[in-house]
Coordinates of C-alpha atoms and ligand atoms in Angstrom, one line a residue:
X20 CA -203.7 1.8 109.6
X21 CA -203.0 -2.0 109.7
X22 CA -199.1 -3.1 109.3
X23 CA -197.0 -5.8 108.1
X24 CA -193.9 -7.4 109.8
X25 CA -191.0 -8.3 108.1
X26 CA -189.0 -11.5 109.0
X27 CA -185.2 -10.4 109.8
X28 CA -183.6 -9.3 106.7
X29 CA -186.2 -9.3 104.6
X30 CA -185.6 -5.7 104.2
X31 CA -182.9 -5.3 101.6
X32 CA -184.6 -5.6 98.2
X33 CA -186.8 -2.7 99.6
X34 CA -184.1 -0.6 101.1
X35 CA -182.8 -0.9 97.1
X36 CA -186.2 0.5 95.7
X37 CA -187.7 -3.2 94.6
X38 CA -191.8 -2.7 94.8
X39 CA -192.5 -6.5 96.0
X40 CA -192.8 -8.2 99.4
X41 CA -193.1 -11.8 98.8
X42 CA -195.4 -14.3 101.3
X43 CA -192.2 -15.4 102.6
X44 CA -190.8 -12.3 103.6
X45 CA -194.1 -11.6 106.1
X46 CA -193.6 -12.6 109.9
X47 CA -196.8 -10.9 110.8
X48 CA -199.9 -9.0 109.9
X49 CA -202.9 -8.9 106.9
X50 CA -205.1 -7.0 105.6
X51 CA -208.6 -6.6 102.9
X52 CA -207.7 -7.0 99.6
X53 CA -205.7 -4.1 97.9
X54 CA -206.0 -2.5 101.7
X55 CA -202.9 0.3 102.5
X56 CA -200.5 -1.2 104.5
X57 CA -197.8 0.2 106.5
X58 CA -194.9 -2.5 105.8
X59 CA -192.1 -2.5 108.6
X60 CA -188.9 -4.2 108.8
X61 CA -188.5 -6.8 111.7
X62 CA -187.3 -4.0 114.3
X63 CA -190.6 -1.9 113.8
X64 CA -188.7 0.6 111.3
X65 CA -191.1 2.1 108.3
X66 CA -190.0 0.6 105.0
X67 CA -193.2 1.3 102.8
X68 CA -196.9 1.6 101.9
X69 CA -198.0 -0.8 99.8
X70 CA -201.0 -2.6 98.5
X71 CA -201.9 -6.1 100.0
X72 CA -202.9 -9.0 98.3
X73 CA -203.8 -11.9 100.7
X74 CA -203.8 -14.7 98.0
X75 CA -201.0 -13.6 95.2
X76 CA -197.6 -15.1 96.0
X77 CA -196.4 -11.2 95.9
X78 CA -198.1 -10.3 99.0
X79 CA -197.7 -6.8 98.9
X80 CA -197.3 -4.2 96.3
X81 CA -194.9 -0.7 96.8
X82 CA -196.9 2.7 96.6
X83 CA -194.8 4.6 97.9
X84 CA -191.3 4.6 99.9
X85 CA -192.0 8.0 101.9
X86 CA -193.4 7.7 105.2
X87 CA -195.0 10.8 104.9
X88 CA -197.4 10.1 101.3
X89 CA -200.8 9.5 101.3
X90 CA -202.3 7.0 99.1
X91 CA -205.2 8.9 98.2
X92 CA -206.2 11.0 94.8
X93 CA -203.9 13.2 94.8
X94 CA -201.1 10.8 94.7
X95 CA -202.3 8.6 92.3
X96 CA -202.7 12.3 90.1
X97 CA -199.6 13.1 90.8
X98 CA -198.2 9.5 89.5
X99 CA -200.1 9.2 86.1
X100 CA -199.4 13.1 85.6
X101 CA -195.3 11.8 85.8
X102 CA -195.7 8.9 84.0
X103 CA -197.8 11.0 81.4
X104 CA -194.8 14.0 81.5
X105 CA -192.0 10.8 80.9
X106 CA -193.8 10.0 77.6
X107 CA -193.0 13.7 75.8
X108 CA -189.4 12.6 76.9
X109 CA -189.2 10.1 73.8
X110 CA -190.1 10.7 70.4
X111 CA -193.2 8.4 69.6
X112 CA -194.4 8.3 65.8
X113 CA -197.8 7.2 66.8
X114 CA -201.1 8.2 68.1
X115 CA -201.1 5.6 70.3
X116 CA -198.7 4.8 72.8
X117 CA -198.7 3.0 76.8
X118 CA -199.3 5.9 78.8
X119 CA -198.8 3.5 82.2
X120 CA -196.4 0.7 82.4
X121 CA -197.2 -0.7 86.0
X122 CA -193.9 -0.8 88.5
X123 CA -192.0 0.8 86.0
X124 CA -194.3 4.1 86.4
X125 CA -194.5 3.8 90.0
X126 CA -198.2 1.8 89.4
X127 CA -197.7 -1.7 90.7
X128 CA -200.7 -3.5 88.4
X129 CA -201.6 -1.0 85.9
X130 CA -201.5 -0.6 82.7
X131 CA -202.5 2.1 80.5
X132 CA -202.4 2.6 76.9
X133 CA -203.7 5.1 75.1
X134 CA -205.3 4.8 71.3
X135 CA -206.2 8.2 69.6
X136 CA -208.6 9.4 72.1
X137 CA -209.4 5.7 73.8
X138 CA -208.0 4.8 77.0
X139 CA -207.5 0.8 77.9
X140 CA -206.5 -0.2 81.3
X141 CA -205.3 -3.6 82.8
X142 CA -206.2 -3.5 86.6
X143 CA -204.1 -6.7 87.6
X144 CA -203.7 -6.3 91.4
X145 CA -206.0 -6.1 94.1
X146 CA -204.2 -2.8 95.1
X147 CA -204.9 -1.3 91.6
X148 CA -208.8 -3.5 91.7
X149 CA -209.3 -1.6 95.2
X150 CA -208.6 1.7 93.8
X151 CA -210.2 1.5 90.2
X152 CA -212.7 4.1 90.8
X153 CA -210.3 6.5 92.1
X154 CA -207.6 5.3 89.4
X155 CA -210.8 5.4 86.5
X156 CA -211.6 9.1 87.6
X157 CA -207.7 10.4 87.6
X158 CA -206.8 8.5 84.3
X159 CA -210.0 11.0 82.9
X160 CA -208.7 14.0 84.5
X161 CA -205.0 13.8 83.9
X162 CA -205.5 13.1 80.2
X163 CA -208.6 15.0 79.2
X164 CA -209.9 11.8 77.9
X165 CA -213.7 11.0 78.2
X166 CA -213.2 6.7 77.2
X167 CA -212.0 4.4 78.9
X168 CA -212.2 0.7 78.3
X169 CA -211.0 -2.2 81.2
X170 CA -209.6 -5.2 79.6
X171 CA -208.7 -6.8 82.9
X172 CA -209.1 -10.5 81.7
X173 CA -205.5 -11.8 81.8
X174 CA -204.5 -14.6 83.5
X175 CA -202.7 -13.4 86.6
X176 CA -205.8 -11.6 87.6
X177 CA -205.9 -15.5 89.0
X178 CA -202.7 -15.5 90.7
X179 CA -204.5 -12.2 92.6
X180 CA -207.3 -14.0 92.9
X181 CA -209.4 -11.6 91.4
X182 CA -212.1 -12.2 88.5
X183 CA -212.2 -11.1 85.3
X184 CA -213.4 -7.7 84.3
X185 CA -214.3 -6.4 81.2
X186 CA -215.8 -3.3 79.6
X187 CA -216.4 0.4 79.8
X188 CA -215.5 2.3 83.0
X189 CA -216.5 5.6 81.4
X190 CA -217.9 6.8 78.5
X191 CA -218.9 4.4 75.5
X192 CA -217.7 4.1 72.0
X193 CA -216.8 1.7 69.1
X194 CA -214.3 -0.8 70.2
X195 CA -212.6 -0.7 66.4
X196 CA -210.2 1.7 66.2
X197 CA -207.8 3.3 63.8
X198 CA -204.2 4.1 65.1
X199 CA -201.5 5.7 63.2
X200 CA -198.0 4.5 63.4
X201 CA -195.2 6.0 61.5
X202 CA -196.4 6.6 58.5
X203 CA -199.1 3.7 58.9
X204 CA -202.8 3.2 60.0
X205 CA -203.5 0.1 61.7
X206 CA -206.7 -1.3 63.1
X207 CA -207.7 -3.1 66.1
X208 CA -210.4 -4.5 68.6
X209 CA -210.1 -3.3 72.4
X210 CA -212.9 -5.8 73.4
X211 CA -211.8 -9.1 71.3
X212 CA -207.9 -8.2 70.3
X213 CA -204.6 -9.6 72.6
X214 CA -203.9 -7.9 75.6
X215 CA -205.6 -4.1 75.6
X216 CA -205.9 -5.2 71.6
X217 CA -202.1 -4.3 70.1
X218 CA -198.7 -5.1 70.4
X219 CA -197.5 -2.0 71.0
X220 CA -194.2 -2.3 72.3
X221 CA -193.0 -4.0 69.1
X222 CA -193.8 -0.6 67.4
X223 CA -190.1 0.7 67.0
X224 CA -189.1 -2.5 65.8
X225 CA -191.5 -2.8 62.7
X226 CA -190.1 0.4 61.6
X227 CA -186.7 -1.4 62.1
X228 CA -188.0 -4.4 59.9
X229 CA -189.4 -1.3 57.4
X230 CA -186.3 -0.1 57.3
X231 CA -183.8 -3.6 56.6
X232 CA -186.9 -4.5 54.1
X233 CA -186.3 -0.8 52.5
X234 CA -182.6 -1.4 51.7
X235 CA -182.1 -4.8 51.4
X236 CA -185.2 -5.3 49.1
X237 CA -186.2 -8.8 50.5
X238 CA -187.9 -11.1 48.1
X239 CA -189.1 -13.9 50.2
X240 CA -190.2 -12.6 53.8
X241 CA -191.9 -14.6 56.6
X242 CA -194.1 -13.4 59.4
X243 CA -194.5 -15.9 62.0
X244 CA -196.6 -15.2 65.1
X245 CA -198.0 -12.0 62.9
X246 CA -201.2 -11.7 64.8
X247 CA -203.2 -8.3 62.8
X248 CA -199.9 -8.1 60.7
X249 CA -198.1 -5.0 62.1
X250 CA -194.9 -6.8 60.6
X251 CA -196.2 -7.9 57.5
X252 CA -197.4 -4.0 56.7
X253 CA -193.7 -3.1 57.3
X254 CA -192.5 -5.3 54.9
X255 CA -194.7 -5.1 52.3
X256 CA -194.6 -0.7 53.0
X257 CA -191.0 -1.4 52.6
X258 CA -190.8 -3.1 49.2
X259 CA -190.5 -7.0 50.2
X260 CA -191.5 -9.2 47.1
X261 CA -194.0 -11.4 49.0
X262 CA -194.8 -11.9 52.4
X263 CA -195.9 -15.2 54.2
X264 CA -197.8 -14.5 57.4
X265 CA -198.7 -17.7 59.7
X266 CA -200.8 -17.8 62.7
X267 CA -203.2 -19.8 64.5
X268 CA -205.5 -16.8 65.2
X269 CA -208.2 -16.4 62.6
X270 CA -209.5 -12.9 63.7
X271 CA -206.4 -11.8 64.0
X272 CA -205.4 -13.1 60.6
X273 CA -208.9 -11.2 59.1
X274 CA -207.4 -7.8 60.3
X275 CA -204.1 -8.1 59.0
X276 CA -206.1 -8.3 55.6
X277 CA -207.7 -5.3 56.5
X278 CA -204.6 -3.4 57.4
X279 CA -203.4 -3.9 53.8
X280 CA -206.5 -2.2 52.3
X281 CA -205.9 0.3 54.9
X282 CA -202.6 1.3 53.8
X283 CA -203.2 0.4 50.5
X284 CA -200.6 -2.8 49.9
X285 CA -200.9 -5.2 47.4
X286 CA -202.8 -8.4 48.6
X287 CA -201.2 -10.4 45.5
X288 CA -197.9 -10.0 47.6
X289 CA -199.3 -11.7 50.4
X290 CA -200.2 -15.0 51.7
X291 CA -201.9 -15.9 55.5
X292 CA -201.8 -18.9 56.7
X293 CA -204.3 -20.0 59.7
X294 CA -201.7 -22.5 61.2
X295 CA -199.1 -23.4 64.0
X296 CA -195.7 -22.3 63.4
X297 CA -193.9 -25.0 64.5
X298 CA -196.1 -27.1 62.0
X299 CA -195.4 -24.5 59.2
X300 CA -191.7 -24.1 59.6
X301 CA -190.6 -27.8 59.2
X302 CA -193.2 -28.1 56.2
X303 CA -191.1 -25.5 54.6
X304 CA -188.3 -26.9 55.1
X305 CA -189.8 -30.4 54.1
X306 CA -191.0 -28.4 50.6
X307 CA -187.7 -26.6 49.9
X308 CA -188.8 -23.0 50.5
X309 CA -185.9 -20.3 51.6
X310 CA -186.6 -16.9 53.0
X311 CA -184.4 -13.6 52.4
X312 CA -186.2 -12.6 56.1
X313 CA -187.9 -14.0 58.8
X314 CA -189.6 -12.5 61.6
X315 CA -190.2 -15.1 64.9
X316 CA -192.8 -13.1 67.7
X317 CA -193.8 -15.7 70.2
X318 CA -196.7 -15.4 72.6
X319 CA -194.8 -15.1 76.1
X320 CA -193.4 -18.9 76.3
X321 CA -192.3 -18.5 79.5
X322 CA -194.1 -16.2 81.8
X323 CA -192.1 -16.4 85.1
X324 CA -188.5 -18.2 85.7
X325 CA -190.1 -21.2 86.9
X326 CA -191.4 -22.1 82.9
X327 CA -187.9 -21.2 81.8
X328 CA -186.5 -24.5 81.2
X329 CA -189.5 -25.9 78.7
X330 CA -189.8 -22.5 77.2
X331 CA -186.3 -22.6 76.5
X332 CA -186.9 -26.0 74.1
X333 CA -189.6 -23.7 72.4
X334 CA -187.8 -21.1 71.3
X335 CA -184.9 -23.3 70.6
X336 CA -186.2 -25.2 68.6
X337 CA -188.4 -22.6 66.2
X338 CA -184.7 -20.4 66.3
X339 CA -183.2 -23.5 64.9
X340 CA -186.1 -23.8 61.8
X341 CA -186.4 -20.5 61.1
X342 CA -182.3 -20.5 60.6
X343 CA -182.5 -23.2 58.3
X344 CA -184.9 -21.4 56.5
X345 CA -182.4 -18.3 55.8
X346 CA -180.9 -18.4 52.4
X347 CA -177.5 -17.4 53.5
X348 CA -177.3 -13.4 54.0
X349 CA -180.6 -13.4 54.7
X350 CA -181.8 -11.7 58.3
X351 CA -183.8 -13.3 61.2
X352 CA -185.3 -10.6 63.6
X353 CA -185.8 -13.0 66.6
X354 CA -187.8 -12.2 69.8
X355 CA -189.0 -13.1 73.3
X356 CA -191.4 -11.4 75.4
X357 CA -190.8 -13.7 78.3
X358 CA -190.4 -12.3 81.8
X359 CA -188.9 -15.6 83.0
X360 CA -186.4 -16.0 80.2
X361 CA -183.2 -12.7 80.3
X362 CA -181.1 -11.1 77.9
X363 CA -178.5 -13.4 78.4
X364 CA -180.3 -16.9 78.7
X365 CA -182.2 -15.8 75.1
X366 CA -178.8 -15.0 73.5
X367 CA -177.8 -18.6 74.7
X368 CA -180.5 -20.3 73.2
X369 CA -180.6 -18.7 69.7
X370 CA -177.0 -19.4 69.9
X371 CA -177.8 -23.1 70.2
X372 CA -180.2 -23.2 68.2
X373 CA -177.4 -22.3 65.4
X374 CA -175.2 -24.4 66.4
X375 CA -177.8 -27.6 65.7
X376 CA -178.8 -25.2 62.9
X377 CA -175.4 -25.9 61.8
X378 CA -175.4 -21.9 61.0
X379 CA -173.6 -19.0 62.1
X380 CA -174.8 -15.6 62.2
X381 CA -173.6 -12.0 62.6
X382 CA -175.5 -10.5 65.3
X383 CA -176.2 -7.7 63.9
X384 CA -178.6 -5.6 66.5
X385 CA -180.2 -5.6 69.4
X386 CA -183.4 -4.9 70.3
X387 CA -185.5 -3.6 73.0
X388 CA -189.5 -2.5 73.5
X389 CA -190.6 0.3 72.6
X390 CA -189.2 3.7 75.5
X391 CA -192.9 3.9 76.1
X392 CA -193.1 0.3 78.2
X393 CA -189.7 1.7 79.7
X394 CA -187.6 -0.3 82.7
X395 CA -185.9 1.1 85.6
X396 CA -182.5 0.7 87.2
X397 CA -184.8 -1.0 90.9
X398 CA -187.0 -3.1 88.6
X399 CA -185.2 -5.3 86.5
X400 CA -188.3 -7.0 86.1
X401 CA -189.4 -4.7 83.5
X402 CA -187.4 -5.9 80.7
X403 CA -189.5 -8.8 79.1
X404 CA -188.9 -8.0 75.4
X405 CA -185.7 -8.6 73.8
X406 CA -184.9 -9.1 70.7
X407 CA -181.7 -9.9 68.3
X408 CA -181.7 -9.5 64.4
X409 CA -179.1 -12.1 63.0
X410 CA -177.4 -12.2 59.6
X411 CA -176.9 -15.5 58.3
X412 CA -173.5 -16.1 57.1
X413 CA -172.7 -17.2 53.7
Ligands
SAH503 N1 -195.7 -9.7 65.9 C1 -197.1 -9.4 66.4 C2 -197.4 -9.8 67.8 C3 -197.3 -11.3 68.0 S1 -198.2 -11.9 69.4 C4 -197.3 -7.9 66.2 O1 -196.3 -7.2 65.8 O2 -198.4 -7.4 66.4 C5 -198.1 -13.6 69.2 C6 -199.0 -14.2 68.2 O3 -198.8 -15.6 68.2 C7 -200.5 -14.1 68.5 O4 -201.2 -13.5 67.5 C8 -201.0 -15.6 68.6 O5 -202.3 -15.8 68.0 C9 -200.0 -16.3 67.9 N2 -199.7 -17.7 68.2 C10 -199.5 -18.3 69.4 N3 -199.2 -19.6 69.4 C11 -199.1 -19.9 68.0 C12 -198.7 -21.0 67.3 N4 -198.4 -22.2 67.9 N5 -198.7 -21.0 66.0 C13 -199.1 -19.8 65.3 N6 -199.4 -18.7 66.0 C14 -199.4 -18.7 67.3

């Protein structure tokens, strides 16, 4: 079994549970990609097994803190069983739901969600890449499932200095599906949509949006960032008057027109715009339009803390438009799914952004993800979604 050295002191963020070892922590020792390691601090004491990754930046992944675990079937079984147990733990109106959310679950570099009876994975490590088969053939058994689909094409697969990988590790089917979420069906495309094909972690919050929409009876909403319209079917299920959806996705755009057939909404209530947001938002403004609501879903600005300072300008400066936009007592539900940007440094910037705004704004809630892409008390790195819904005073 090959082992890594720490450099003196390097220790403490895994004596506290944290799952990385970065390149500058190592004093000695490598390994094959995704090998086991045995990681040791600087005096030769066992600290972890962990999964190496001789290009990434985080050099080693966490497995497991017992010295006595073996990384082998049985464990990873015993992993995906938990994280499958943790999910009947929250109440999820929906037949589709992250069944693994990587560190979080204990599975540095997966990702696992689970539509109706289609599994989608995102292998993003070498440590996950190395064990795929074994991971493929445990995901099967641990669920009962027969498909599943990889979608590892995201961009960190770089960073890991892995290729992209696409397409079925086991069994074959359509790659359209139809989920069910609350009291909605929704379509979308594991081969072609974002990510493993929908956002599910903004799930609770569209019922959220449903439910403002429901009792405040919004006549004017706008959607921006709506990729396949999970927000727009919220609002028009809700009652809004007319809903503006903008986004520079085209497919995506298509299937938010088929989710309205789907749940059988009113098109004439709707427009879609193929276009920028930024773009879009200061032309309204230009023309004069006002918005009872306004929903702002960004792609991930900033994906690590290093991008934090541009993406900061970003959102700024759509947070400013959109509350410009508000007809005073109307409600902005404002979001971030940016590792790299925290609770606190979002709250700063939509705060900013009303004060060139020139608008204040109860704060009214906030938001999370959905319990399914939960975050845990050694990984603060798991909370990337945040969100705030903002009353505009009059
Ligand atoms: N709210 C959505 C998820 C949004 S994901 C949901 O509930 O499902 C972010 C979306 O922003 C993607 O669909 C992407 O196509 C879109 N996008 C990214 N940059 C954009 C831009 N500059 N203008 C318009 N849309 C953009």
């Amino acid at each position: 079994m090959k082992s890594i050295r720490l450099r003196p002191g390097k220790e403490k963020s895994l004596l506290k549970g944290h799952p990385w070892i970065f390149d500058g922590a190592v004093a000695k020792g490598g390994a094959d990609s995704g090998e086991t390691v045995r990681i040791e601090s600087h005096e030769g004491r066992f600290l972890a097994w962990a999964a190496f990754s001789p290009k990434s930046r985080i050099r080693a992944r966490v497995w497991s803190f017992e010295e006595s675990a073996r990384i082998d079937e049985a464990f990873f079984a015993e992993r995906v069983a938990r994280a499958i147990e943790a999910r009947k733990l929250w109440r999820i109106e929906s037949d589709a739901m992250r069944l693994i959310h990587g560190e979080s679950d204990g599975l540095p570099g997966l990702v696992v969600d689970r539509y109706g009876d289609t599994l989608v994975a995102q292998m993003t490590s070498c440590g996950t890449e190395r064990f795929k088969p074994t991971l493929c053939k445990v995901l099967l058994s641990q669920t009962g499932l027969g498909k599943l689909y990889e979608r590892s094409d995201g961009s960190v697969r770089a960073l890991e200095g892995l290729p992209e990988s696409s397409g079925w590790l086991a069994g074959e089917g359509p790659v359209e599906l139809l989920i069910r979420e609350h009291g909605w069906r929704l379509g979308l495309d594991i081969a072609r949509g974002h990510k493993t094909g929908f956002y599910l972690d903004q799930r609770d919050n569209r019922q959220r949006f449903f439910q403002w929409t429901a009792q405040r009876a919004f006549a004017q909403v706008l959607n921006c960032f709506s990729y396949t319209g999970g927000f727009t079917v919220a609002a028009l299920a809700g009652g809004a008057g007319f809903v503006t959806s903008v986004d520079s996705s085209a497919p995506a755009l298509e299937q938010a027109k088929a989710q309205l057939r789907l749940n059988g909404l009113d098109d004439s209530r709707t427009e879609m715009l193929d276009a920028d947001v930024n773009a879009s938002l200061r032309r309204f403004l230009q023309e004069g339009r006002r918005f009872d609501a306004i929903v702002l879903d960004p792609p991930k600005f900033a994906p690590t803390s290093a991008h934090a300072e541009r993406a900061a300008r970003a959102y700024k400066d759509i947070n400013r438009l959109a509350l410009q936009l508000l007809r005073p007592g109307g409600v902005l539900f404002t979001f971030s799914c940016s590792g790299g940007i925290s609770v606190d440094l979002f709250h700063k910037i939509v705060a900013s952004a009303g004060i060139d705004a020139g608008v204040d704004a109860f704060i009214s809630e906030k938001l999370g993800g959905a319990p399914d892409h939960p975050m845990t008390l050694c990984f603060p790195e798991g909370e990337y979604l945040k969100g705030l819904v903002l009353v505009r005073k009059t």
